Amino acid sequence: MKKVSLIILSLSIGVAGIVYYQWQQFTNLPEWYTQQAQASPNLINFKNPEEVKEAKIQLEGKIDAYLVSQENQPTVEKSKNDSPFNTQPIIGSANAGQTFDPDSVAINLDATEFNTLVVSNLVENARSSPLLDSAEGFKTTIKNGAIEAGVVLNISQIPTDQLAADERTAFNKAIQTFPFMENRQVYLAVEGKPSLEQGTLKFDDSTKVKVGNLSMTLSELSQKLGIPQEQLQQKIKLELSLGRLKINDIKFEGDRALIRGAVQENL
């Protein structure tokens, strides 16, 4: 009997350890949020409209200055790196050694610049979103040719009565599926290699969703929540605009975003 009791106790401790580990993984917050001053000194406070606006103006200003310089100098020399960004390939490298073509411009953004692009467009496209109001941090990172766009949400601050019907249904199902999230700060993110379709950044079926430190595919999340995968994909797309440059294509290589677009007339 004593041996049986010890076995049961050992199993109980083991199960408790597994549950605790999973709970820790699910509730883990990213370093860029918990140690903002050290880990992300240039992180934009997306809840500060003036800060977001200023960051967007600076990014678009650098790009516009480059476009103007190229428009005034028809030939782009291969050896000259006049990029206003901290890049290896120069901005406009697609036009190197050719007459400047405003319909085929290449822009190379680092992770900080791409985060500015995403944050400014996210804030602009979701001005009246109750979910955005409850968010406490947002950051997009690029690594190994893929991006991770994540947000720290304070679940207790989400005004469920202000959510649209489908959003409220999804929220309730999420709490039922992951009860540990209730009344906590939670990190939610999407990981993948999105593509651009008609000016909108879209994620494909290989995209993963992160809750804390744990990842699952969109298909797995769809099954857990009982929500069609297509509906989930609709929720994670984002329209992108970049000043005078109309974005036609975007690729991710290493820790950079390679953007191709066409110059528009002054807006």
PDB file of C-alpha atoms in Angstrom, residues 43-154:
ATOM      1  CA  LEU A  43       9.757  50.759 -29.325  1.00  0.00           C
ATOM      2  CA  ILE A  44       6.880  52.980 -30.425  1.00  0.00           C
ATOM      3  CA  ASN A  45       4.126  53.637 -27.917  1.00  0.00           C
ATOM      4  CA  PHE A  46       1.294  52.836 -30.300  1.00  0.00           C
ATOM      5  CA  LYS A  47      -1.280  54.234 -27.845  1.00  0.00           C
ATOM      6  CA  ASN A  48       0.295  57.673 -28.173  1.00  0.00           C
ATOM      7  CA  PRO A  49      -1.123  59.142 -31.433  1.00  0.00           C
ATOM      8  CA  GLU A  50       1.481  61.901 -31.590  1.00  0.00           C
ATOM      9  CA  GLU A  51       4.370  59.457 -31.180  1.00  0.00           C
ATOM     10  CA  VAL A  52       2.989  57.156 -33.881  1.00  0.00           C
ATOM     11  CA  LYS A  53       2.393  60.104 -36.199  1.00  0.00           C
ATOM     12  CA  GLU A  54       5.912  61.449 -35.674  1.00  0.00           C
ATOM     13  CA  ALA A  55       7.502  58.035 -36.337  1.00  0.00           C
ATOM     14  CA  LYS A  56       5.457  57.666 -39.523  1.00  0.00           C
ATOM     15  CA  ILE A  57       6.406  61.169 -40.709  1.00  0.00           C
ATOM     16  CA  GLN A  58      10.111  60.440 -40.158  1.00  0.00           C
ATOM     17  CA  LEU A  59       9.948  57.141 -42.058  1.00  0.00           C
ATOM     18  CA  GLU A  60       8.007  58.590 -44.975  1.00  0.00           C
ATOM     19  CA  GLY A  61      10.272  61.647 -44.957  1.00  0.00           C
ATOM     20  CA  LYS A  62      13.406  59.531 -45.416  1.00  0.00           C
ATOM     21  CA  ILE A  63      11.817  57.610 -48.256  1.00  0.00           C
ATOM     22  CA  ASP A  64      10.495  60.752 -49.921  1.00  0.00           C
ATOM     23  CA  ALA A  65      13.912  62.437 -49.704  1.00  0.00           C
ATOM     24  CA  TYR A  66      15.458  59.442 -51.445  1.00  0.00           C
ATOM     25  CA  LEU A  67      12.792  59.416 -54.166  1.00  0.00           C
ATOM     26  CA  VAL A  68      13.281  63.129 -54.820  1.00  0.00           C
ATOM     27  CA  SER A  69      17.059  62.684 -55.071  1.00  0.00           C
ATOM     28  CA  GLN A  70      16.612  59.907 -57.625  1.00  0.00           C
ATOM     29  CA  GLU A  71      14.027  61.817 -59.632  1.00  0.00           C
ATOM     30  CA  ASN A  72      16.505  64.688 -59.906  1.00  0.00           C
ATOM     31  CA  GLN A  73      19.364  62.348 -60.881  1.00  0.00           C
ATOM     32  CA  PRO A  74      18.156  60.064 -63.699  1.00  0.00           C
ATOM     33  CA  THR A  75      21.126  57.656 -63.468  1.00  0.00           C
ATOM     34  CA  VAL A  76      21.682  55.661 -60.294  1.00  0.00           C
ATOM     35  CA  GLU A  77      25.322  54.607 -59.871  1.00  0.00           C
ATOM     36  CA  LYS A  78      25.922  51.064 -58.702  1.00  0.00           C
ATOM     37  CA  SER A  79      28.711  51.938 -56.296  1.00  0.00           C
ATOM     38  CA  LYS A  80      26.953  54.786 -54.554  1.00  0.00           C
ATOM     39  CA  ASN A  81      25.080  54.017 -51.332  1.00  0.00           C
ATOM     40  CA  ASP A  82      22.958  57.077 -50.607  1.00  0.00           C
ATOM     41  CA  SER A  83      20.328  55.179 -48.654  1.00  0.00           C
ATOM     42  CA  PRO A  84      18.869  57.069 -45.680  1.00  0.00           C
ATOM     43  CA  PHE A  85      18.421  53.670 -43.990  1.00  0.00           C
ATOM     44  CA  ASN A  86      20.889  51.389 -42.241  1.00  0.00           C
ATOM     45  CA  THR A  87      20.889  48.817 -45.028  1.00  0.00           C
ATOM     46  CA  GLN A  88      23.351  46.742 -47.013  1.00  0.00           C
ATOM     47  CA  PRO A  89      21.544  46.768 -50.384  1.00  0.00           C
ATOM     48  CA  ILE A  90      20.826  50.405 -51.198  1.00  0.00           C
ATOM     49  CA  ILE A  91      17.335  51.740 -51.537  1.00  0.00           C
ATOM     50  CA  GLY A  92      16.447  51.670 -55.193  1.00  0.00           C
ATOM     51  CA  SER A  93      18.948  48.897 -55.887  1.00  0.00           C
ATOM     52  CA  ALA A  94      16.529  47.451 -58.448  1.00  0.00           C
ATOM     53  CA  ASN A  95      17.321  50.507 -60.563  1.00  0.00           C
ATOM     54  CA  ALA A  96      21.106  50.384 -60.169  1.00  0.00           C
ATOM     55  CA  GLY A  97      22.894  51.438 -63.352  1.00  0.00           C
ATOM     56  CA  GLN A  98      19.635  52.281 -65.095  1.00  0.00           C
ATOM     57  CA  THR A  99      17.498  55.333 -65.680  1.00  0.00           C
ATOM     58  CA  PHE A 100      15.402  55.844 -62.567  1.00  0.00           C
ATOM     59  CA  ASP A 101      12.047  54.136 -63.064  1.00  0.00           C
ATOM     60  CA  PRO A 102       9.355  55.513 -60.719  1.00  0.00           C
ATOM     61  CA  ASP A 103       7.218  52.451 -61.442  1.00  0.00           C
ATOM     62  CA  SER A 104       9.853  50.039 -60.096  1.00  0.00           C
ATOM     63  CA  VAL A 105      11.447  51.254 -56.886  1.00  0.00           C
ATOM     64  CA  ALA A 106      13.113  48.976 -54.318  1.00  0.00           C
ATOM     65  CA  ILE A 107      13.085  49.883 -50.636  1.00  0.00           C
ATOM     66  CA  ASN A 108      14.955  47.938 -47.963  1.00  0.00           C
ATOM     67  CA  LEU A 109      13.646  48.348 -44.396  1.00  0.00           C
ATOM     68  CA  ASP A 110      15.232  47.037 -41.225  1.00  0.00           C
ATOM     69  CA  ALA A 111      13.109  45.567 -38.414  1.00  0.00           C
ATOM     70  CA  THR A 112      12.634  48.902 -36.612  1.00  0.00           C
ATOM     71  CA  GLU A 113      11.533  50.684 -39.793  1.00  0.00           C
ATOM     72  CA  PHE A 114       9.191  47.845 -40.739  1.00  0.00           C
ATOM     73  CA  ASN A 115       7.706  47.920 -37.232  1.00  0.00           C
ATOM     74  CA  THR A 116       7.018  51.639 -37.712  1.00  0.00           C
ATOM     75  CA  LEU A 117       5.273  50.867 -41.003  1.00  0.00           C
ATOM     76  CA  VAL A 118       3.091  48.172 -39.418  1.00  0.00           C
ATOM     77  CA  VAL A 119       2.259  50.095 -36.237  1.00  0.00           C
ATOM     78  CA  SER A 120       1.278  53.288 -38.071  1.00  0.00           C
ATOM     79  CA  ASN A 121      -0.984  51.383 -40.454  1.00  0.00           C
ATOM     80  CA  LEU A 122      -2.450  49.250 -37.662  1.00  0.00           C
ATOM     81  CA  VAL A 123      -3.372  52.314 -35.622  1.00  0.00           C
ATOM     82  CA  GLU A 124      -4.818  54.053 -38.676  1.00  0.00           C
ATOM     83  CA  ASN A 125      -6.903  51.030 -39.730  1.00  0.00           C
ATOM     84  CA  ALA A 126      -8.183  50.206 -36.239  1.00  0.00           C
ATOM     85  CA  ARG A 127      -8.819  53.608 -34.692  1.00  0.00           C
ATOM     86  CA  SER A 128     -12.142  52.625 -33.135  1.00  0.00           C
ATOM     87  CA  SER A 129     -11.249  49.049 -32.172  1.00  0.00           C
ATOM     88  CA  PRO A 130     -12.083  48.143 -28.544  1.00  0.00           C
ATOM     89  CA  LEU A 131      -9.376  45.466 -28.725  1.00  0.00           C
ATOM     90  CA  LEU A 132      -6.735  48.054 -29.587  1.00  0.00           C
ATOM     91  CA  ASP A 133      -7.773  50.115 -26.574  1.00  0.00           C
ATOM     92  CA  SER A 134      -7.081  47.150 -24.272  1.00  0.00           C
ATOM     93  CA  ALA A 135      -3.674  46.425 -25.822  1.00  0.00           C
ATOM     94  CA  GLU A 136      -0.641  47.381 -23.750  1.00  0.00           C
ATOM     95  CA  GLY A 137       2.138  46.781 -26.244  1.00  0.00           C
ATOM     96  CA  PHE A 138       2.713  45.829 -29.871  1.00  0.00           C
ATOM     97  CA  LYS A 139       5.808  44.930 -31.847  1.00  0.00           C
ATOM     98  CA  THR A 140       6.725  43.329 -35.159  1.00  0.00           C
ATOM     99  CA  THR A 141      10.059  41.559 -35.509  1.00  0.00           C
ATOM    100  CA  ILE A 142      11.771  39.995 -38.542  1.00  0.00           C
ATOM    101  CA  LYS A 143      13.992  36.940 -38.172  1.00  0.00           C
ATOM    102  CA  ASN A 144      15.221  34.379 -40.696  1.00  0.00           C
ATOM    103  CA  GLY A 145      12.932  35.741 -43.390  1.00  0.00           C
ATOM    104  CA  ALA A 146       9.757  35.498 -41.292  1.00  0.00           C
ATOM    105  CA  ILE A 147       7.883  37.994 -39.154  1.00  0.00           C
ATOM    106  CA  GLU A 148       6.311  37.826 -35.730  1.00  0.00           C
ATOM    107  CA  ALA A 149       3.659  40.442 -35.054  1.00  0.00           C
ATOM    108  CA  GLY A 150       2.529  40.328 -31.449  1.00  0.00           C
ATOM    109  CA  VAL A 151       0.403  42.224 -28.991  1.00  0.00           C
ATOM    110  CA  VAL A 152       0.152  42.160 -25.202  1.00  0.00           C
ATOM    111  CA  LEU A 153      -3.509  42.306 -24.242  1.00  0.00           C
ATOM    112  CA  ASN A 154      -4.970  42.967 -20.821  1.00  0.00           C
TER     113      ASN A 154
END
